[in-house]
Amino acid sequence: MSKFACVCGYVINLSNGTSESEMSLISERKIDDIGSLLSVRSMSEDEFYDAIGEGAKTVYSCPKCGRLHVDEGDGVFRSYIKEGM
């Protein structure tokens, strides 16, 4: 995905490699599992990113309105906005 259009109309550009607007949502349990793996053996960079990506959800953050768009898979996104806006 090279661009993501927020409901507010802002277009998030994702085509320039790593983006400040794209994040991974990872459970605390997964972080603990990765930490345990790192204490037992060293991991390559690819193995580290694969471990993080496994079970993580992609989240896009709109810099204009602050909405978070959580990728639920199959082209479905759940959008969240701060209360009181």
Coordinates of N, CA, C and O in Angstrom, one line a residue:
M1 N 0.9 -1.2 0.0 CA 0.0 0.0 0.0 C 0.9 1.2 0.0 O 1.8 1.4 0.9
S2 N 0.7 2.1 -1.0 CA 1.6 3.3 -1.0 C 1.0 4.5 -0.4 O 1.7 5.4 -0.1
K3 N -0.4 4.5 -0.3 CA -1.1 5.7 0.3 C -2.3 5.2 1.0 O -2.8 4.2 0.7
F4 N -2.6 5.9 2.1 CA -3.8 5.6 2.8 C -4.6 6.9 3.1 O -4.0 7.9 3.6
A5 N -5.9 6.9 2.7 CA -6.7 8.1 2.8 C -7.5 8.0 4.1 O -8.2 7.1 4.4
C6 N -7.2 9.0 5.0 CA -8.0 9.1 6.3 C -9.4 9.6 6.0 O -9.6 10.3 5.0
V7 N -10.3 9.3 6.9 CA -11.7 9.8 6.7 C -11.7 11.4 6.7 O -12.6 11.9 6.2
C8 N -10.7 12.0 7.4 CA -10.7 13.5 7.4 C -10.3 14.1 6.1 O -10.4 15.3 5.9
G9 N -9.8 13.2 5.1 CA -9.4 13.7 3.8 C -7.9 13.7 3.7 O -7.4 13.9 2.5
Y10 N -7.1 13.6 4.7 CA -5.7 13.6 4.7 C -5.2 12.3 4.0 O -5.7 11.2 4.4
V11 N -4.2 12.4 3.1 CA -3.7 11.2 2.5 C -2.3 11.0 3.1 O -1.4 11.8 3.0
I12 N -2.1 9.8 3.7 CA -0.9 9.4 4.3 C 0.0 8.7 3.3 O -0.5 7.7 2.7
N13 N 1.1 9.3 3.0 CA 2.0 8.7 2.0 C 2.9 7.6 2.6 O 3.6 7.9 3.6
L14 N 2.8 6.4 2.1 CA 3.5 5.3 2.7 C 4.6 4.7 1.7 O 5.2 3.7 2.0
S15 N 4.8 5.5 0.6 CA 5.7 4.9 -0.4 C 7.1 5.3 -0.2 O 8.0 4.9 -1.0
N16 N 7.5 6.1 0.8 CA 8.9 6.5 1.0 C 9.6 5.7 2.0 O 10.4 6.2 2.9
G17 N 9.4 4.4 2.1 CA 10.0 3.5 3.0 C 9.4 3.6 4.4 O 8.2 3.6 4.5
T18 N 10.2 3.7 5.4 CA 9.7 3.7 6.8 C 8.9 5.1 7.0 O 9.5 6.1 6.7
S19 N 7.7 5.0 7.6 CA 6.9 6.1 7.8 C 6.6 6.4 9.2 O 6.4 5.4 10.0
E20 N 6.6 7.6 9.7 CA 6.2 8.0 11.0 C 4.7 7.7 11.3 O 4.3 7.5 12.4
S21 N 3.9 7.5 10.2 CA 2.5 7.3 10.4 C 2.1 5.8 10.4 O 1.0 5.5 10.7
E22 N 3.1 4.9 10.1 CA 2.8 3.5 10.1 C 3.4 2.9 11.4 O 4.6 3.1 11.6
M23 N 2.6 2.1 12.1 CA 3.1 1.5 13.3 C 2.6 0.0 13.4 O 1.8 -0.4 12.6
S24 N 3.3 -0.7 14.3 CA 2.8 -2.1 14.5 C 2.3 -2.2 15.9 O 2.9 -1.7 16.9
L25 N 1.1 -2.8 16.1 CA 0.5 -3.0 17.4 C 0.8 -4.4 17.8 O 0.4 -5.4 17.1
I26 N 1.6 -4.5 18.9 CA 2.1 -5.8 19.3 C 1.7 -6.1 20.8 O 1.8 -5.2 21.6
S27 N 1.2 -7.3 21.1 CA 0.8 -7.6 22.4 C 2.0 -7.7 23.3 O 3.1 -8.0 22.9
E28 N 1.8 -7.4 24.6 CA 2.8 -7.5 25.6 C 3.4 -8.9 25.7 O 4.6 -9.1 25.9
R29 N 2.5 -9.9 25.5 CA 3.0 -11.3 25.5 C 4.0 -11.6 24.4 O 5.0 -12.2 24.6
K30 N 3.7 -11.0 23.2 CA 4.6 -11.2 22.1 C 5.9 -10.5 22.4 O 7.0 -11.1 22.1
I31 N 5.9 -9.3 23.0 CA 7.1 -8.7 23.3 C 8.0 -9.5 24.3 O 9.2 -9.7 24.2
D32 N 7.3 -10.1 25.3 CA 7.9 -11.0 26.3 C 8.5 -12.2 25.6 O 9.7 -12.6 25.9
D33 N 7.8 -12.8 24.6 CA 8.3 -13.9 23.9 C 9.6 -13.6 23.1 O 10.5 -14.3 23.1
I34 N 9.6 -12.4 22.5 CA 10.8 -12.0 21.7 C 11.9 -11.7 22.7 O 13.1 -12.1 22.4
G35 N 11.6 -11.1 23.8 CA 12.7 -10.9 24.8 C 13.3 -12.1 25.3 O 14.5 -12.2 25.5
S36 N 12.5 -13.2 25.5 CA 13.0 -14.5 25.9 C 13.9 -15.1 24.9 O 14.9 -15.7 25.2
L37 N 13.4 -15.0 23.6 CA 14.2 -15.5 22.5 C 15.6 -14.8 22.5 O 16.6 -15.5 22.2
L38 N 15.6 -13.5 22.7 CA 16.9 -12.8 22.6 C 17.8 -13.1 23.7 O 19.0 -13.1 23.6
S39 N 17.3 -13.5 24.9 CA 18.1 -13.9 26.0 C 18.7 -15.3 25.8 O 19.8 -15.6 26.4
V40 N 18.1 -16.1 25.0 CA 18.6 -17.5 24.7 C 19.5 -17.6 23.6 O 20.5 -18.3 23.6
R41 N 19.2 -16.8 22.5 CA 20.1 -16.8 21.3 C 20.0 -15.5 20.6 O 19.1 -14.7 20.8
S42 N 21.0 -15.3 19.8 CA 21.0 -14.0 19.0 C 20.1 -14.3 17.7 O 19.9 -15.4 17.3
M43 N 19.5 -13.2 17.3 CA 18.6 -13.3 16.1 C 19.2 -12.4 15.0 O 19.7 -11.3 15.3
S44 N 19.0 -12.8 13.8 CA 19.4 -11.9 12.7 C 18.3 -10.8 12.6 O 17.2 -10.9 13.2
E45 N 18.6 -9.7 11.9 CA 17.7 -8.6 11.7 C 16.4 -9.1 11.1 O 15.3 -8.8 11.5
D46 N 16.5 -10.0 10.1 CA 15.3 -10.5 9.4 C 14.5 -11.4 10.4 O 13.2 -11.3 10.4
E47 N 15.1 -12.2 11.2 CA 14.4 -13.0 12.2 C 13.7 -12.1 13.3 O 12.5 -12.4 13.7
F48 N 14.3 -11.0 13.7 CA 13.7 -10.1 14.6 C 12.5 -9.5 14.0 O 11.4 -9.5 14.7
Y49 N 12.5 -9.0 12.8 CA 11.4 -8.3 12.2 C 10.3 -9.4 11.9 O 9.1 -9.0 12.0
D50 N 10.6 -10.6 11.5 CA 9.6 -11.6 11.3 C 8.9 -11.9 12.7 O 7.7 -12.1 12.7
A51 N 9.7 -12.0 13.8 CA 9.1 -12.3 15.1 C 8.1 -11.1 15.5 O 7.0 -11.4 16.0
I52 N 8.5 -9.9 15.2 CA 7.6 -8.8 15.5 C 6.4 -8.8 14.6 O 5.2 -8.6 15.1
G53 N 6.5 -9.1 13.4 CA 5.4 -9.0 12.4 C 4.4 -10.1 12.6 O 3.2 -10.0 12.3
E54 N 4.8 -11.2 13.2 CA 4.0 -12.4 13.4 C 2.9 -12.0 14.5 O 3.3 -11.8 15.7
G55 N 1.7 -11.9 14.1 CA 0.6 -11.5 15.0 C 0.4 -10.1 15.3 O -0.5 -9.7 16.0
A56 N 1.3 -9.2 14.7 CA 1.2 -7.8 14.9 C 0.1 -7.2 14.0 O -0.2 -7.8 12.9
K57 N -0.5 -6.1 14.4 CA -1.5 -5.4 13.5 C -0.9 -4.1 13.1 O -0.2 -3.5 13.8
T58 N -1.1 -3.8 11.8 CA -0.6 -2.5 11.3 C -1.6 -1.4 11.6 O -2.8 -1.6 11.5
V59 N -1.0 -0.3 12.1 CA -1.8 0.9 12.5 C -1.3 2.1 11.7 O -0.1 2.3 11.7
Y60 N -2.2 2.8 11.2 CA -1.8 4.1 10.5 C -2.4 5.2 11.4 O -3.5 5.2 11.8
S61 N -1.5 6.2 11.7 CA -1.8 7.4 12.5 C -1.9 8.6 11.6 O -0.9 8.9 10.9
C62 N -3.0 9.3 11.6 CA -3.2 10.5 10.8 C -2.6 11.7 11.5 O -3.0 12.0 12.6
P63 N -1.6 12.3 10.9 CA -1.0 13.5 11.5 C -1.9 14.7 11.6 O -1.7 15.6 12.3
K64 N -3.0 14.7 10.8 CA -3.9 15.9 10.7 C -4.9 15.8 11.8 O -5.1 16.8 12.6
C65 N -5.6 14.7 12.0 CA -6.7 14.6 12.9 C -6.5 13.7 14.1 O -7.2 13.7 15.1
G66 N -5.4 12.9 14.1 CA -5.0 12.1 15.2 C -5.7 10.7 15.2 O -5.5 9.9 16.1
R67 N -6.6 10.4 14.2 CA -7.2 9.1 14.1 C -6.2 8.0 14.0 O -5.1 8.2 13.4
L68 N -6.5 6.9 14.6 CA -5.7 5.6 14.4 C -6.6 4.7 13.6 O -7.8 4.5 13.9
H69 N -6.0 4.1 12.5 CA -6.7 3.2 11.7 C -6.0 1.8 11.8 O -4.8 1.7 11.4
V70 N -6.7 0.9 12.4 CA -6.1 -0.5 12.7 C -6.6 -1.4 11.6 O -7.7 -1.6 11.3
D71 N -5.5 -2.0 11.0 CA -5.8 -3.0 9.9 C -6.2 -4.3 10.5 O -5.5 -5.0 11.2
E72 N -7.5 -4.7 10.2 CA -8.0 -5.9 10.8 C -7.9 -7.1 9.8 O -8.2 -8.2 10.0
G73 N -7.3 -6.8 8.6 CA -7.1 -7.8 7.6 C -8.2 -7.8 6.5 O -9.3 -7.2 6.8
D74 N -7.9 -8.4 5.4 CA -8.9 -8.5 4.3 C -9.5 -7.1 3.9 O -10.6 -7.0 3.5
G75 N -8.6 -6.0 4.0 CA -9.1 -4.7 3.5 C -10.0 -4.0 4.5 O -10.5 -3.0 4.2
V76 N -10.1 -4.6 5.7 CA -11.0 -4.0 6.8 C -10.2 -3.2 7.7 O -9.2 -3.7 8.3
F77 N -10.5 -1.9 8.0 CA -9.9 -1.0 8.9 C -10.9 -0.6 10.0 O -12.0 -0.2 9.6
R78 N -10.5 -0.5 11.2 CA -11.2 0.1 12.3 C -10.6 1.4 12.6 O -9.4 1.5 12.9
S79 N -11.3 2.5 12.6 CA -10.8 3.8 12.9 C -11.2 4.3 14.3 O -12.4 4.1 14.7
Y80 N -10.3 4.9 15.0 CA -10.5 5.4 16.3 C -10.0 6.9 16.4 O -9.0 7.2 15.8
I81 N -10.8 7.7 17.1 CA -10.4 9.1 17.3 C -10.5 9.4 18.8 O -11.3 8.8 19.5
K82 N -9.7 10.4 19.2 CA -9.7 10.8 20.6 C -11.1 11.3 20.9 O -11.7 12.1 20.1
E83 N -11.6 11.0 22.1 CA -12.9 11.6 22.6 C -12.7 13.1 22.8 O -11.6 13.5 23.2
G84 N -13.8 13.8 22.6 CA -13.8 15.2 22.9 C -13.3 16.1 21.8 O -13.1 17.3 22.0
M85 N -13.0 15.5 20.6 CA -12.5 16.3 19.5 C -13.7 16.9 18.8 O -14.7 16.5 18.7

